[in-house]
Amino acid sequence: MNGGVSRSVRGQDLHEQEARRARRSKNLLISGLLLAGAAVAIHGVLVSAVEQPAAPGRLYLTAAASRLVEEGLAAAAPTGPDAASYQEIPSPGVRYLPNVARATNIPWIDSNGWRFARGMRKVSYVKVPAGSASLAAAEAFVFNVDAIINPDPKDLEDLGKMLRFLKAHEQPPLPAMVNIGVVDGPSPQLDEVLNLLTRRNLLYKVVPAPDRTLDLNVQLGTPDFPAEAASNPYEFAARVRAKLGDDKRLVRLYGTDTVIARLTGDRSRARLSLLSFSRRRQQDAGAQAIRVRVEGRYQPAKFAAYGASPEAKVSDVRHPGTTTEFWVPDFNTLAIIDLEAMK
Amino acid sequence: MDRREFLSAMATGPALAALQPRPVPKYQIVTNHKPAAKPGMPGAFPGRVVTVHSPTVIDEVTERVDVSTVQSMIARGMSTLTGDKDPRDSWARFFNAQDFVGIKVNASGAPGAMSMPEVVAEITRNLTTVGVKPASIVIHERGSGQILAPKYHEFVPAGVRVESASTWLGYDPDVYVEVNFFGEEDTRSYLIRMVSEQFTKIINVPNMKDHGASGVTGCLKNISYGEFNNVARSHYHAQTETLTFIGTLATVEPVRSRTVLNIMDGLRGVWHAGPFSRDRKYRFYPKQLKFGTDPVAIDRLLIDIIDEKRKKEGVISVWNRDMKYFSTKQEDWERDPNMNRSIREPGHIEYASTLGLGVYDIKKIDHTELTV
């Protein structure tokens, strides 16, 4: 069962086809399907709002999850020509790679956030290992894409719970908030660079040309970002971080290296979504699993987290300078924090 | 370069430069606490250290501790430190009935290496003799797993609490040190909240241990890395940042002001592969307790104890920075005491002295040794 995707591609072919598809999607992005919104200044930090489709992304399930479709938690996956427009992407997850200097393992996150940033709007999680379906659903939800999920039968109960959670917290999409522009180009390293920026919660959008409304533009081949620097995407992401400066980052997370943040919002409100990729998907440090810093002065209006108790809430809200900080308690896979801008 | 290569380069990069001096990182200390008029470190007796030895305090075979000997050692140590005849007067110089006292033990190597429950119990008993209520005494560690292993609750008076950051109050959002060592994402180390919001005084009870990154781990490291989170990031690589991070954390208020007494538990020690004690062959028995308010002076003496033991065992000094003794493989440095997992930084103690935390110059340390 492949969820109705017309063909299966693997390895390098998959990579190249993804890149081509992404570039096509990017062209659509440029032509106006996804419009770059006007930049707004939040306490001196330029934040660009990337317009989103008016409706939330839709989740579809293959026949493997027909029971959940019958319960009305998702739609049945399209078939035939409709299915061909969905691009196959890998399942999100995390791998723990050995750190050669110590007896420790470094988590390596496999997120599709960079693919969505390059314009993919209709995707298919064809191969979803057991234990990953709810994360795939959460990822698609957070990045507001239409997604077909082909879950492992063992995941149906958990996936059902996640879909109920997502339905309960669905809202019309808000523009993505970013302050870095990455100028698209033909470099084969660009995908990995974008992946590392996503992984490091450096909030960016892919742009056809430098966007002066942003705090930082990243263009390979410029003096600040020489092409050869991209041969090591890890170092390159560090360079981007250094050029922007941590003080200007829209979101900082302390206490985790396996959570990806997405910030959406407008002048009056914001939604911070936290996706946990840790192996157990669980951030388990009690009421203070993660300390969050968001640029801008907000009051938390709602906290909702998959796997958290209904009483769970953010705590120790502070407003140092032009920012908002708070603890996020334990959660599993996805936490949503709605923020209201302070007058 | 694939992902594995990135990670490999990231991990070994610093090792290649290990012999080059590193600049002091840019530390940003955030705290809403002001220093006391006379901070606890170096406290009332800068440069003064009292060492009390006892050949019978611990059985090297069974590791059973003789409680009455511990009681004598602590009484002599405290009265010698302060110059009072009655040890109760010595304790009363530091603590009174209004105090809420945190006892910062070290249980990271438990059960093989830890602040001995018998020593901790005698400290709590002395606190109660000067009016500190058992409910106002908290034996604590940062990690909940570590603090449970020694079973302190079985040794101390009813009411004394045994807590960790994850069992009580968590971390203080208003007290932290921000620093980016190696490009890590999480650049903050938060202070555990019971220290800033509950304790009026802290007694620091470290062990005598080798440490693969910091050289030795004594008073300074126990009160810094043991009270703040996200500290291991400073020693993930061959070259670490322990040289400056340990002392910097120890200066943060209110840690510096409230840590008024150090009692180093040297009944047992670890001379290699610390701070843990997975292999008993690296354990030894100094059979002593050290007393002082000056953590630097005590730790300065600790360097010599660990290094002399290592010399006696015929292995390299904690000061040896030769890369030929470095290995990335845990099995290498666990099996061979001539292998280092990191470039040790015993210089962190002298660095702490430059921050005003105590006296490092051995000639200026007023060291009294007794035997009971």
XYZ file of C-alpha atoms in Angstrom:
715
model
C 0.000 0.000 0.000
C 1.565 3.231 -1.000
C -1.182 5.651 -0.270
C -2.097 6.159 -3.899
C 1.193 7.719 -4.911
C 1.694 6.843 -8.521
C 5.315 5.790 -8.317
C 7.911 4.960 -5.835
C 11.341 6.545 -5.890
C 14.269 5.869 -3.667
C 17.680 7.132 -2.624
C 19.354 9.637 -4.876
C 16.473 9.566 -7.331
C 14.176 10.607 -4.553
C 16.532 13.380 -3.578
C 16.820 14.727 -7.109
C 13.142 14.485 -7.820
C 12.368 16.207 -4.585
C 14.704 19.001 -5.540
C 13.098 19.402 -8.955
C 9.650 19.299 -7.467
C 10.661 21.744 -4.825
C 11.961 24.141 -7.431
C 8.717 23.852 -9.363
C 6.834 24.498 -6.175
C 9.123 27.369 -5.421
C 8.260 28.896 -8.762
C 4.641 28.609 -7.838
C 5.486 30.266 -4.598
C 7.136 33.118 -6.413
C 4.276 33.418 -8.846
C 1.909 34.082 -6.073
C 0.342 30.952 -4.674
C 2.200 31.714 -1.478
C 2.822 35.392 -1.153
C 5.454 36.980 0.956
C 3.571 39.206 3.311
C 4.615 42.615 4.439
C 7.379 42.811 6.969
C 6.512 44.074 10.401
C 8.910 45.325 12.995
C 8.554 43.723 16.402
C 10.613 45.775 18.805
C 13.314 46.426 16.261
C 13.454 42.932 14.822
C 12.164 42.691 11.315
C 9.749 39.847 11.011
C 8.371 38.789 7.698
C 5.025 37.115 7.616
C 4.807 34.419 4.987
C 1.226 34.182 3.798
C -0.428 30.818 4.061
C -3.356 29.233 2.257
C -6.642 30.352 3.727
C -7.648 26.886 4.862
C -5.734 24.499 7.097
C -3.880 21.649 5.455
C -5.838 18.427 5.089
C -4.790 15.045 6.354
C -5.577 11.902 4.428
C -5.151 8.321 5.474
C -4.536 5.251 3.348
C -6.624 2.131 3.566
C -4.348 0.946 6.353
C -6.198 3.406 8.569
C -9.689 3.064 7.150
C -11.056 2.706 10.665
C -9.908 6.223 11.497
C -11.379 7.504 8.250
C -14.692 5.926 9.182
C -14.508 7.727 12.516
C -14.243 10.968 10.631
C -10.781 11.810 11.891
C -9.317 12.222 8.409
C -10.282 11.841 4.787
C -9.527 8.837 2.648
C -6.361 9.217 0.630
C -6.924 10.285 -2.953
C -6.246 7.805 -5.699
C -5.489 7.887 -9.379
C -4.475 11.178 -10.971
C -5.260 13.104 -7.824
C -2.713 11.096 -5.912
C 0.025 11.851 -8.427
C 0.227 15.431 -7.289
C 1.349 14.343 -3.806
C 5.084 14.205 -3.448
C 6.592 11.357 -1.508
C 8.621 12.432 1.480
C 10.381 10.466 4.187
C 8.922 9.867 7.581
C 10.048 12.338 10.237
C 12.133 10.943 13.046
C 15.408 11.035 14.861
C 18.568 9.012 14.672
C 21.206 8.913 17.337
C 24.648 8.995 15.814
C 27.757 8.299 17.847
C 29.878 11.226 18.873
C 33.388 9.977 18.294
C 34.879 12.053 21.074
C 32.679 10.754 23.849
C 30.516 7.833 24.714
C 27.455 9.852 23.843
C 25.106 9.915 20.913
C 24.089 13.017 19.026
C 20.480 13.224 17.913
C 20.039 13.844 14.228
C 16.561 15.036 13.374
C 14.946 14.064 10.104
C 12.376 16.788 9.573
C 10.576 17.766 6.414
C 10.311 21.384 7.481
C 12.852 22.479 4.884
C 10.890 20.761 2.136
C 7.779 22.648 3.155
C 9.796 25.853 3.260
C 10.790 25.229 -0.337
C 7.177 25.115 -1.288
C 5.926 21.550 -1.014
C 2.255 21.776 -0.160
C 0.966 18.288 -0.995
C 2.989 15.412 0.357
C 2.715 11.730 1.007
C 4.303 9.909 3.904
C 4.450 6.575 2.158
C 6.812 4.678 4.406
C 6.028 5.442 7.998
C 7.774 3.130 10.461
C 5.824 1.987 13.473
C 5.817 4.674 16.116
C 6.087 7.554 13.638
C 2.562 8.122 12.332
C 1.493 10.610 14.983
C 4.675 12.621 14.443
C 4.046 12.654 10.702
C 0.510 13.903 11.284
C 1.739 16.545 13.711
C 4.455 17.679 11.316
C 1.997 18.084 8.462
C -0.403 19.929 10.764
C 2.236 22.307 12.072
C 3.522 23.161 8.619
C 0.005 23.374 7.243
C 0.384 21.033 4.288
C -1.960 18.536 2.699
C -0.600 15.133 3.579
C -1.334 11.508 2.930
C -0.201 9.247 5.739
C 0.228 5.533 5.317
C 0.544 4.394 8.932
C 1.772 1.151 10.359
C -1.229 -0.731 11.767
C 0.413 -0.695 15.195
C 0.116 3.094 15.223
C -3.604 3.397 14.658
C -4.620 3.926 18.255
C -1.987 6.602 18.845
C -2.648 8.199 15.482
C -6.334 8.370 16.286
C -5.598 10.208 19.513
C -3.296 12.590 17.716
C -5.859 13.328 15.012
C -8.456 14.121 17.671
C -5.960 16.439 19.330
C -5.188 18.163 16.043
C -8.847 18.625 15.216
C -9.422 20.195 18.599
C -6.727 22.780 17.979
C -7.167 23.480 14.300
C -7.522 27.118 13.341
C -7.255 29.184 10.175
C -3.588 29.321 9.297
C -1.591 32.325 10.394
C 1.357 33.591 8.395
C 4.693 32.002 9.237
C 6.982 34.429 11.034
C 10.552 34.493 9.787
C 13.419 36.958 9.708
C 15.916 35.168 7.503
C 15.719 34.878 3.749
C 17.581 32.122 1.985
C 18.058 32.926 -1.669
C 17.247 29.894 -3.745
C 19.856 28.576 -6.103
C 21.227 25.504 -7.820
C 23.728 24.484 -5.136
C 23.322 20.828 -4.264
C 24.153 21.741 -0.670
C 21.207 24.057 -0.296
C 18.802 21.341 0.797
C 21.079 20.304 3.619
C 21.674 23.927 4.577
C 17.924 24.493 4.819
C 17.570 21.296 6.798
C 20.167 22.507 9.290
C 18.510 25.915 9.590
C 15.209 24.200 10.321
C 16.900 21.899 12.767
C 18.457 24.864 14.590
C 15.220 26.807 14.723
C 16.572 29.625 12.587
C 13.283 30.774 11.096
C 13.625 31.456 7.405
C 11.859 31.544 4.107
C 13.200 30.704 0.686
C 13.286 33.777 -1.510
C 14.148 34.307 -5.191
C 16.284 37.344 -4.401
C 17.500 39.128 -1.262
C 14.624 40.597 0.705
C 15.670 43.834 2.379
C 12.777 43.646 4.794
C 14.440 40.730 6.578
C 17.118 40.865 9.226
C 19.397 38.587 7.257
C 19.635 37.341 3.728
C 21.637 34.241 2.999
C 22.902 33.950 -0.529
C 25.495 31.421 -1.503
C 28.422 32.954 -3.338
C 28.380 36.236 -1.475
C 31.290 37.345 0.733
C 29.365 36.535 3.898
C 28.328 33.145 2.604
C 30.918 31.850 0.140
C 29.810 28.871 -1.878
C 32.547 26.672 -0.498
C 31.244 27.270 3.029
C 28.150 25.276 2.149
C 30.238 22.136 1.745
C 29.822 21.759 5.486
C 26.165 22.581 6.139
C 26.673 22.234 9.881
C 29.259 25.006 9.868
C 27.179 26.946 7.412
C 24.165 26.929 9.723
C 26.436 28.083 12.529
C 27.594 30.909 10.299
C 24.006 31.941 9.613
C 23.299 31.878 13.317
C 26.345 34.007 14.050
C 25.509 36.530 11.346
C 21.988 36.946 12.626
C 22.971 36.959 16.277
C 21.159 34.989 18.945
C 19.521 38.148 20.242
C 17.626 38.515 16.992
C 16.404 34.966 16.773
C 12.648 34.827 16.801
C 12.566 31.654 18.869
C 15.097 30.091 21.218
C 14.622 26.792 22.977
C 16.636 25.891 26.050
C 16.705 22.405 27.485
C 16.252 20.372 24.340
C 18.024 19.505 21.146
C 15.245 17.446 19.647
C 12.443 19.966 19.261
C 11.642 22.033 16.194
C 9.686 25.235 16.572
C 7.393 26.955 14.121
C 6.077 30.421 14.808
C 3.058 31.811 13.015
C 1.180 34.975 13.703
C 0.290 38.530 12.912
C 0.502 41.800 14.796
C -1.938 40.773 17.486
C -1.277 37.119 18.138
C 1.062 34.258 17.501
C 1.024 30.502 17.662
C 4.163 28.654 18.644
C 4.182 24.995 17.699
C 6.801 22.679 19.158
C 7.453 19.341 17.501
C 9.352 16.837 19.572
C 11.455 14.408 17.605
C 13.044 12.654 20.570
C 12.898 8.897 20.393
C 10.152 8.672 22.948
C 8.750 11.933 21.574
C 8.496 12.882 25.196
C 10.041 15.913 26.791
C 10.199 14.679 30.339
C 11.585 17.210 32.754
C 8.420 17.919 34.683
C 6.920 21.354 34.616
C 10.086 22.800 33.114
C 10.824 20.606 30.151
C 11.825 23.482 27.896
C 12.488 27.169 28.421
C 11.210 29.163 25.469
C 12.204 32.627 24.404
C 10.107 34.330 21.729
C 10.944 37.698 20.258
C 8.117 40.112 21.011
C 6.069 40.776 24.122
C 3.184 38.383 24.497
C 0.948 36.835 27.102
C 0.378 33.102 26.743
C -3.320 32.629 26.062
C -3.504 28.878 25.621
C -1.312 25.846 26.119
C -2.273 22.545 24.611
C 0.014 19.560 24.410
C -0.419 16.041 23.242
C 0.294 13.733 26.143
C 0.097 16.455 28.774
C -2.452 16.679 31.522
C -5.331 19.120 30.933
C -4.036 21.178 33.848
C -0.570 21.561 32.312
C 0.358 25.135 31.564
C 3.313 27.300 30.769
C 4.916 28.891 33.793
C 7.283 31.609 34.940
C 6.391 33.997 32.166
C 8.929 36.787 31.938
C 9.472 39.676 29.561
C 13.165 40.516 29.498
C 13.778 43.314 27.037
C 11.619 42.864 23.976
C 11.070 39.163 24.457
C 8.761 36.704 26.158
C 10.082 33.713 28.072
C 8.304 30.806 29.741
C 8.687 27.162 30.706
C 6.843 24.552 28.703
C 5.943 21.431 30.683
C 6.266 17.826 29.582
C 4.596 16.965 26.341
C 4.562 14.226 23.797
C 5.213 14.972 20.111
C 3.424 18.323 19.863
C 2.810 21.358 22.022
C 0.872 24.410 20.929
C 1.178 27.740 22.692
C -1.107 30.559 21.594
C 0.217 33.996 22.437
C -1.515 37.355 22.510
C 0.489 40.468 21.822
C 0.737 42.819 24.795
C -0.558 46.343 24.328
C 30.686 15.663 3.627
C 27.810 13.594 4.955
C 26.082 13.886 8.308
C 28.355 11.409 10.010
C 31.343 13.356 8.759
C 29.866 16.596 10.093
C 29.484 15.080 13.501
C 32.917 13.563 13.436
C 34.493 16.861 12.470
C 32.466 18.629 15.091
C 33.667 16.275 17.778
C 37.311 16.011 16.874
C 37.880 19.568 15.708
C 38.538 20.915 19.159
C 40.849 17.997 19.904
C 43.224 19.027 17.170
C 43.618 22.388 18.801
C 43.739 21.029 22.291
C 47.141 22.366 23.166
C 46.324 25.865 22.037
C 45.102 28.221 24.751
C 41.449 29.076 24.359
C 40.144 32.542 25.072
C 37.881 32.948 28.079
C 34.345 32.514 26.755
C 31.958 35.431 26.901
C 29.855 34.716 29.964
C 26.609 36.521 30.663
C 25.538 36.099 34.274
C 21.868 36.776 34.936
C 20.683 36.928 38.522
C 18.286 38.939 40.607
C 20.265 38.343 43.812
C 22.762 40.716 45.336
C 25.886 39.515 47.125
C 25.932 39.366 50.889
C 28.078 41.881 52.734
C 30.504 39.018 53.339
C 29.921 36.258 50.792
C 30.179 32.670 51.978
C 33.045 31.981 49.602
C 35.823 32.480 50.582
C 33.977 33.317 53.762
C 35.151 33.803 57.297
C 38.401 31.875 56.960
C 40.026 32.465 53.590
C 43.039 30.257 53.040
C 42.406 28.158 56.125
C 41.970 24.390 55.817
C 41.705 21.807 58.572
C 42.277 18.179 57.691
C 41.264 15.504 60.166
C 42.638 12.028 59.524
C 41.571 8.749 61.032
C 43.042 5.367 60.128
C 39.948 3.607 61.443
C 37.128 5.667 59.990
C 36.471 3.274 57.109
C 37.187 -0.390 56.524
C 38.875 -0.701 53.144
C 37.464 -4.174 52.553
C 33.854 -3.756 53.617
C 33.772 0.044 53.206
C 31.878 0.186 56.461
C 32.121 3.597 58.088
C 32.648 3.979 61.826
C 30.036 6.491 62.915
C 31.614 7.438 66.244
C 34.893 8.215 64.484
C 33.067 10.405 61.981
C 31.483 12.252 64.899
C 34.896 12.846 66.469
C 36.412 13.961 63.190
C 33.677 16.497 62.534
C 33.802 17.845 66.060
C 37.574 18.299 65.924
C 37.523 19.680 62.434
C 34.915 22.310 63.140
C 36.358 23.467 66.436
C 39.848 23.674 64.945
C 38.570 25.634 61.967
C 36.864 28.271 64.101
C 39.052 28.141 67.203
C 36.149 27.397 69.504
C 36.417 24.865 72.290
C 32.888 23.604 71.941
C 31.975 22.408 68.458
C 28.450 23.709 68.998
C 29.916 27.197 69.118
C 31.641 26.480 65.839
C 28.376 25.439 64.199
C 26.600 28.410 65.755
C 28.995 30.753 63.984
C 27.481 29.619 60.705
C 23.914 28.540 61.431
C 20.964 29.391 63.637
C 17.358 28.409 64.140
C 16.135 30.754 61.423
C 18.234 29.160 58.714
C 16.998 26.937 55.926
C 20.057 24.881 55.077
C 20.845 23.047 51.874
C 23.430 20.305 52.082
C 24.940 19.901 48.642
C 26.189 16.351 48.527
C 27.878 14.587 45.658
C 26.227 11.370 44.611
C 27.249 11.239 40.975
C 29.425 8.178 41.577
C 27.109 6.425 44.010
C 27.307 3.904 45.439
C 31.060 3.560 44.823
C 31.811 7.216 45.384
C 29.533 9.634 47.167
C 29.222 11.926 50.142
C 28.972 9.217 52.764
C 25.568 9.004 54.460
C 27.283 8.733 57.837
C 29.083 12.030 57.246
C 25.944 13.751 55.980
C 23.957 12.416 58.921
C 26.458 13.838 61.390
C 26.308 17.204 59.662
C 22.526 17.238 59.961
C 22.756 16.246 63.617
C 25.089 19.151 64.311
C 22.756 21.542 62.557
C 19.921 20.479 64.822
C 22.068 21.098 67.894
C 22.184 24.791 67.024
C 18.458 24.988 66.436
C 18.039 24.299 62.748
C 14.805 22.366 62.391
C 15.028 19.046 60.527
C 12.329 20.301 58.171
C 14.648 23.185 57.325
C 17.433 20.889 56.158
C 17.481 19.654 52.575
C 20.062 17.198 51.290
C 20.118 17.749 47.598
C 21.614 17.036 44.213
C 20.658 18.221 40.768
C 19.653 14.795 39.460
C 16.921 12.714 41.053
C 18.506 9.398 40.145
C 21.763 10.340 41.811
C 20.301 11.638 45.040
C 18.299 8.480 45.692
C 21.157 6.000 45.398
C 22.873 6.706 48.746
C 19.578 6.389 50.684
C 20.354 9.389 52.895
C 16.847 9.335 54.293
C 17.719 6.149 56.181
C 20.516 7.906 58.084
C 19.184 11.353 58.921
C 16.683 12.604 61.511
C 13.018 12.428 60.599
C 11.910 15.509 58.748
C 15.141 16.111 56.887
C 14.329 16.199 53.201
C 16.190 14.590 50.329
C 15.447 16.404 47.098
C 16.607 17.092 43.566
C 15.730 19.720 41.007
C 13.250 17.348 39.443
C 11.511 16.526 42.705
C 11.270 20.019 44.157
C 10.880 23.434 42.548
C 12.916 22.832 39.417
C 15.050 25.637 38.041
C 15.014 29.372 38.598
C 14.205 31.262 35.389
C 15.837 34.377 36.778
C 19.259 32.945 37.630
C 21.397 31.512 34.873
C 24.654 31.794 33.013
C 24.469 32.195 29.274
C 27.477 31.186 27.211
C 28.071 29.613 23.851
C 31.046 27.252 24.075
C 31.042 25.150 20.961
C 28.067 26.357 18.983
C 25.583 24.392 21.061
C 21.951 25.456 20.784
C 21.171 25.417 24.476
C 23.385 28.139 25.810
C 21.916 28.566 29.270
C 22.690 26.886 32.573
C 19.962 27.518 35.136
C 20.377 27.411 38.895
C 18.228 24.952 40.784
C 15.453 26.877 42.410
C 15.663 25.605 45.964
C 19.064 27.298 46.182
C 17.772 30.710 45.191
C 14.304 30.638 46.715
C 14.586 28.501 49.831
C 18.043 28.141 51.273
C 19.579 30.776 53.470
C 22.817 28.788 53.795
C 24.513 25.933 51.960
C 26.997 23.349 53.229
C 29.070 21.921 50.430
C 30.030 18.249 50.909
C 32.089 17.085 47.926
C 34.235 13.982 47.596
C 37.864 13.465 46.649
C 37.763 12.477 43.026
C 39.631 12.544 39.815
C 37.660 14.028 36.945
C 38.366 13.255 33.318
C 37.572 16.804 32.224
C 38.250 19.131 35.136
C 41.242 17.211 36.511
C 39.810 16.828 39.965
C 36.319 17.391 41.295
C 36.066 18.944 44.715
C 34.370 21.889 46.351
C 34.224 24.177 43.354
C 32.884 21.692 40.897
C 30.360 20.279 43.345
C 28.874 23.662 44.099
C 28.832 24.761 40.470
C 28.127 21.836 38.162
C 26.013 20.300 40.901
C 23.708 23.297 41.299
C 23.253 24.357 37.659
C 21.823 22.431 34.728
C 23.171 21.978 31.224
C 26.790 21.897 32.324
C 28.010 18.740 30.598
C 28.076 20.742 27.366
C 31.333 22.213 28.600
C 33.107 18.871 28.393
C 31.731 16.986 25.421
C 34.938 17.531 23.517
C 38.587 16.674 23.964
C 39.275 20.232 24.950
C 36.794 21.421 27.514
C 35.703 24.733 28.956
C 35.856 23.528 32.542
C 38.840 25.788 33.175
C 36.661 28.872 33.450
C 33.095 27.592 33.673
C 33.422 25.991 37.104
C 34.636 29.116 38.849
C 32.278 31.342 36.937
C 29.246 29.365 38.076
C 30.499 29.375 41.658
C 30.536 33.173 41.640
C 26.878 33.474 40.694
C 24.688 34.919 43.406
C 23.218 33.621 45.580
C 25.450 30.526 45.343
C 28.551 32.419 46.310
C 27.043 34.222 49.258
C 25.097 31.295 50.687
C 27.765 28.593 50.513
C 29.239 29.206 53.928
C 30.928 25.917 54.775
C 32.788 23.185 52.907
C 33.338 19.737 54.370
C 35.170 17.541 51.911
C 34.452 13.862 52.425
C 37.730 12.057 51.821
C 36.913 8.780 53.512
C 36.964 7.240 50.055
C 38.302 8.679 46.857
C 38.593 8.014 43.135
C 41.980 8.425 41.473
C 41.027 7.630 37.887
C 37.988 7.471 35.589
C 36.093 9.876 37.789
C 33.716 11.335 38.577
C 32.126 7.910 38.573
C 33.403 4.840 40.294
C 32.431 1.979 38.096
C 35.688 0.114 38.667
C 36.698 -0.421 42.254
C 40.372 -0.680 41.344
C 40.412 3.108 40.975
C 39.024 3.697 44.442
C 41.325 4.606 47.331
C 40.950 5.542 50.958
C 42.421 8.887 52.068
C 40.479 8.455 55.366
C 40.150 12.142 56.049
C 37.756 15.063 56.146
C 38.694 18.612 55.186
C 37.013 21.665 56.662
C 37.020 25.253 55.494
C 35.078 28.157 54.132
C 37.510 28.602 51.258
C 36.731 26.169 48.425
C 39.832 27.107 46.457
C 42.219 26.312 49.286
C 40.624 22.920 49.920
C 40.620 22.057 46.230
C 44.240 23.150 45.899
C 45.151 20.494 48.458
C 42.922 17.993 46.669
C 44.978 18.283 43.488
C 48.032 17.032 45.342
C 46.138 14.161 46.963
C 44.841 12.865 43.641
C 48.102 13.473 41.843
C 50.227 11.828 44.523
C 47.992 8.778 44.421
C 48.300 8.663 40.658
C 52.058 9.017 40.941
C 52.108 6.167 43.448
C 50.175 4.075 40.958
C 52.741 4.955 38.285
C 50.407 6.833 35.968
C 50.429 10.259 34.360
C 49.714 13.411 36.307
C 46.374 15.210 36.139
C 48.418 18.065 34.686
C 49.598 16.025 31.695
C 48.170 17.515 28.501
C 50.058 15.410 25.981
C 47.685 14.332 23.229
C 49.352 10.949 23.013
C 47.462 10.059 26.170
C 44.118 11.030 24.706
C 41.526 8.568 23.471
C 37.983 8.991 22.240
C 37.145 5.449 23.290
C 35.582 5.001 26.673
C 37.035 1.524 27.038
C 40.524 2.960 26.601
C 40.404 5.471 29.436
C 38.404 3.197 31.664
C 40.918 0.385 31.252
C 44.137 2.377 31.130
C 44.787 5.093 33.729
C 47.360 6.540 31.375
C 44.626 7.515 28.953
C 42.587 10.700 29.139
C 39.114 11.235 27.768
C 39.661 14.998 27.737
C 42.475 17.400 28.386
C 42.186 17.722 32.146
C 41.878 21.230 33.549
C 43.002 21.232 37.195
C 43.853 24.864 36.508
C 40.178 25.610 37.095
C 41.032 25.955 40.769
C 43.637 28.635 40.241
C 41.269 30.354 37.815
C 38.590 30.415 40.512
C 41.050 32.161 42.810
C 41.306 34.971 40.268
C 37.549 35.439 40.656
C 37.988 36.046 44.361
C 36.733 32.670 45.502
C 39.743 31.795 47.620
C 43.454 31.291 48.087
C 45.327 29.120 45.613
C 48.975 29.765 46.524
C 50.021 26.747 48.568
C 52.408 28.926 50.580
C 49.535 31.091 51.691
C 47.237 28.269 52.718
C 47.004 27.838 56.476
C 46.695 24.063 56.634
C 46.252 22.270 59.944
C 46.320 18.474 60.054
C 45.011 16.366 62.927
C 44.506 12.703 63.567
C 41.776 11.203 65.713
